[in-house]
Amino acid sequence: MKVLLMGNPNVGKSVIFSRLTGVNVIVSNYPGTTVEFTRGTMRFKGEKAELIDVPGAYSLVPASKAEEVAVEMVKEGDIIIDVIDATNLERSLNFTLDLLESGAPIIIALNIWDEACHKGINIDVDKLEEMLGVPVIPTCALTGEGIKELVGRLSEAKSRKVKFDDKWGEIGNIVENVQKVTRRHHTPLERLGDASVSPVTGIPIAILVLFLSFWLIRFIGELLIGYVFEPLFENIWTPLIMHVSDFLEAGSFWHDLLIGQLIDGEIVYMESMGLLTTGLFVPIAAVLPYIFAFYLILSLLEDSGYLPRLAVLMDTVMHWVGLHGMGIIPMMLGLGCNVPGALSTRILETRRERFIAMTLLAISIPCMAQIAMIAGLVGKYGVKGLGSVALTLFFVWLGLGLVLNKVIKGESPEIFVDIAPYRIPLFKAVVKKVWMRVKWFLKEALPFVLLGVFFVNILYTFGIIQWIGKYTAPVVTSLFGLPEEAVGALIVGFLRKDVAVGMLVPLNLSLKQLIIASVILAMYFPCVATFAAMLRELGIWDMLKSVGIMLLATAGVGSLLNLIL
Amino acid sequence: MDDGNSLVKAEAGKSYRVVKIIGGYGMIRKLNLLGVKEGKTIKKISSQPMRGPVVIEVGGSQVAIGYRMAARVTIEVIA
């Protein structure tokens, strides 16, 4: 038994999916949040049924790859829950009529019902049900209203093999008969919405929002590190670990692996390189606070509906680098972690755009784990440190984008996107989403960090870093002006960039070297998780091209920095 | 292209009627799917400088349309 959730983008399919399966999925307030099919199980008539969350589409007449996939899916569904947006009946009905024509058994969730009521949109549900010939249940997925009834009436889903000669005429007819709109004044949120996309007010708003976001991320991150995580490690973990250290005896194999090197008889969390010291401190005390802060702010931006408005304002700039405004979304998500960033390039229409977006992402957008470590590394130099790295990467992004846009054949399509109304993020939804992402980080990143630290030990124990260092000296030393040992960071960077940045700490680099090392570590190659995601999205051939661009750009930018700084 | 009466030249804050969409089947279809159809009443919300996108309100929702696409939507002032 297969139940499909289908409908236009940003109508709340994923929220209903979460409600029905109990499986948490990322939901946001912009079209294209769900780019992959998500499968889960739900209970239906005492039995297990498979529920599939299908990425949104505006039509079932296949015109794009995404729609072709949707058409294929329809054939597989035993029941289709057509989720429609009560605040935009006309648009939703086009998809609904397409579904009716397909002959699939359908039940309709008339979602966003509460907002329609507030907007003065009155829909006669019984009449709509009668005219469409399939059950219609008003729902408000965010609060859960109507979901029980939807499940209760699932078995009433009806198949109507019909053919509409004049689809738009039929839609007009239905809308006219079931919907009454009472005019009312603009709400403050709507006025703010209009102000956010008008250039005179929109650009200052964007600057304010972005500045406030970065400031808050830094503030929350530093606060958590300084007042929670560092004291936790210093006061509770250190005494415990020192006991273990005494027991294992410094210099023994297990001591080196678990505790690492003691510096003047003390554990230095950023330098000791043991699994229980640096291996835990980096992900939990140095990176996690920033991950939490970043995802808290991102979730607020996503759920409020600000991102598509930022896309409108950034459209012209994004066209310079061969993308359109929506290209800002992979970049924003990529700042958290490049993996979801790479996946979200699916909201871009063409292969060309997706190649450019993923290449720019991998080269010039460092993830929050890396940013947190770089901030710690160059933090004492203030703006001169982190600012130089950020500015350099921004110019690389812009410069490389301009070049790719010139060199790669084709043109980027125009932005064409629904701008969802502003919504006040629900506290519970934000907490849930931040928790999911933090959990994901711990599950996906922690093992790799430990593996990275393990590798560092192996590499040093067997003298591999020194050996490779000798052979790569022409590039690392002559070109980039870094000491031979820095190659260790480049090797570990294949696994985790945060551990790699951490490896620079004991090298006593000058500010210039720190900037160069941070920039090339960000650029030269994606971490293994991002590499896998990109390979899957791009295929082997384009991936090779992308890697070629990464290496060339790194060599160029690294040596240039070495010359001019 | 004469875009004297196109969406890009329209005034923000005013309502218009869509007269014609000059474009191929694919583009017309795309616009139709988000509610931009001949004969439809729309309200222009804003347009960005440097040939940036146009935001309109149509059927209670807002849609952002790229400059070149918006230039192909001809409109008339509602009397």
PDB file of C-alpha atoms in Angstrom, chain A residues 58-59 61 63 67 87-88 90-91 94 119 168 186 193-194 197-199 309 312-313 315-316 319-320 349 411-419, chain B residues 25 29-37 40 43 45-53 55 57-69:
ATOM      1  CA  TYR A  58       2.800  23.002 -10.499  1.00  0.00           C
ATOM      2  CA  SER A  59       1.591  20.632 -13.177  1.00  0.00           C
ATOM      3  CA  VAL A  61       2.000  17.752 -17.841  1.00  0.00           C
ATOM      4  CA  ALA A  63       7.738  19.745 -19.091  1.00  0.00           C
ATOM      5  CA  GLU A  67       7.529  16.773 -13.403  1.00  0.00           C
ATOM      6  CA  THR A  87      -4.892  30.858   0.086  1.00  0.00           C
ATOM      7  CA  ASN A  88      -4.282  30.143  -3.589  1.00  0.00           C
ATOM      8  CA  GLU A  90      -6.694  28.712  -8.446  1.00  0.00           C
ATOM      9  CA  ARG A  91      -3.063  27.677  -8.703  1.00  0.00           C
ATOM     10  CA  ASN A  94      -4.610  23.279 -11.901  1.00  0.00           C
ATOM     11  CA  LYS A 119      -6.992  36.677   4.809  1.00  0.00           C
ATOM     12  CA  TRP A 168      -8.549  27.140 -17.015  1.00  0.00           C
ATOM     13  CA  HIS A 186      -3.066  44.902   4.715  1.00  0.00           C
ATOM     14  CA  GLY A 193       6.697  41.797   3.007  1.00  0.00           C
ATOM     15  CA  ASP A 194       6.217  44.495   0.375  1.00  0.00           C
ATOM     16  CA  VAL A 197      11.228  43.534  -1.913  1.00  0.00           C
ATOM     17  CA  SER A 198      11.166  47.249  -2.725  1.00  0.00           C
ATOM     18  CA  PRO A 199      14.731  48.390  -3.400  1.00  0.00           C
ATOM     19  CA  ARG A 309      12.860  37.865  -0.696  1.00  0.00           C
ATOM     20  CA  VAL A 312      14.808  38.756  -5.322  1.00  0.00           C
ATOM     21  CA  LEU A 313      17.217  41.398  -4.014  1.00  0.00           C
ATOM     22  CA  ASP A 315      19.056  38.306  -8.351  1.00  0.00           C
ATOM     23  CA  THR A 316      21.197  40.755 -10.322  1.00  0.00           C
ATOM     24  CA  HIS A 319      23.201  36.643 -12.598  1.00  0.00           C
ATOM     25  CA  TRP A 320      26.813  37.871 -12.738  1.00  0.00           C
ATOM     26  CA  GLU A 349      16.530  24.551 -13.244  1.00  0.00           C
ATOM     27  CA  GLU A 411      22.577  31.225 -20.294  1.00  0.00           C
ATOM     28  CA  SER A 412      21.004  31.103 -16.906  1.00  0.00           C
ATOM     29  CA  PRO A 413      17.222  31.125 -16.814  1.00  0.00           C
ATOM     30  CA  GLU A 414      15.288  33.930 -15.184  1.00  0.00           C
ATOM     31  CA  ILE A 415      14.105  33.803 -11.621  1.00  0.00           C
ATOM     32  CA  PHE A 416      10.475  32.809 -11.434  1.00  0.00           C
ATOM     33  CA  VAL A 417       9.348  31.920  -7.990  1.00  0.00           C
ATOM     34  CA  ASP A 418       6.422  32.133  -5.655  1.00  0.00           C
ATOM     35  CA  ILE A 419       7.138  34.400  -2.705  1.00  0.00           C
TER      36      ILE A 419
ATOM     37  CA  TYR B  25       4.658  27.799 -25.405  1.00  0.00           C
ATOM     38  CA  ARG B  29       2.736  27.808 -19.745  1.00  0.00           C
ATOM     39  CA  LYS B  30       5.186  28.560 -16.937  1.00  0.00           C
ATOM     40  CA  LEU B  31       3.633  31.959 -16.309  1.00  0.00           C
ATOM     41  CA  ASN B  32       0.105  30.535 -16.523  1.00  0.00           C
ATOM     42  CA  LEU B  33       0.886  27.928 -13.893  1.00  0.00           C
ATOM     43  CA  LEU B  34       1.715  30.613 -11.356  1.00  0.00           C
ATOM     44  CA  GLY B  35      -1.421  32.571 -12.255  1.00  0.00           C
ATOM     45  CA  VAL B  36      -0.064  35.095 -14.761  1.00  0.00           C
ATOM     46  CA  LYS B  37      -2.574  34.782 -17.620  1.00  0.00           C
ATOM     47  CA  LYS B  40      -5.853  38.523 -15.355  1.00  0.00           C
ATOM     48  CA  LYS B  43      -0.726  44.360  -8.926  1.00  0.00           C
ATOM     49  CA  ILE B  45       4.680  45.381  -5.929  1.00  0.00           C
ATOM     50  CA  SER B  46       8.222  46.346  -6.892  1.00  0.00           C
ATOM     51  CA  SER B  47      11.034  46.091  -9.359  1.00  0.00           C
ATOM     52  CA  GLN B  48      14.760  45.980  -8.642  1.00  0.00           C
ATOM     53  CA  PRO B  49      17.334  48.324 -10.190  1.00  0.00           C
ATOM     54  CA  MET B  50      19.833  47.156 -12.831  1.00  0.00           C
ATOM     55  CA  ARG B  51      17.336  44.999 -14.720  1.00  0.00           C
ATOM     56  CA  GLY B  52      16.412  43.073 -11.615  1.00  0.00           C
ATOM     57  CA  PRO B  53      13.268  41.011 -11.124  1.00  0.00           C
ATOM     58  CA  VAL B  55       7.464  41.254  -7.959  1.00  0.00           C
ATOM     59  CA  GLU B  57       0.697  40.095  -6.659  1.00  0.00           C
ATOM     60  CA  VAL B  58      -1.634  37.757  -8.471  1.00  0.00           C
ATOM     61  CA  GLY B  59      -4.533  35.760  -7.088  1.00  0.00           C
ATOM     62  CA  GLY B  60      -3.571  36.589  -3.514  1.00  0.00           C
ATOM     63  CA  SER B  61       0.023  35.373  -3.872  1.00  0.00           C
ATOM     64  CA  GLN B  62       3.236  37.145  -4.748  1.00  0.00           C
ATOM     65  CA  VAL B  63       5.473  36.009  -7.567  1.00  0.00           C
ATOM     66  CA  ALA B  64       8.965  37.173  -8.549  1.00  0.00           C
ATOM     67  CA  ILE B  65       9.565  37.321 -12.303  1.00  0.00           C
ATOM     68  CA  GLY B  66      12.983  37.830 -13.903  1.00  0.00           C
ATOM     69  CA  TYR B  67      13.467  41.029 -15.910  1.00  0.00           C
ATOM     70  CA  ARG B  68      13.629  39.503 -19.376  1.00  0.00           C
ATOM     71  CA  MET B  69      10.540  37.432 -18.696  1.00  0.00           C
TER      72      MET B  69
END
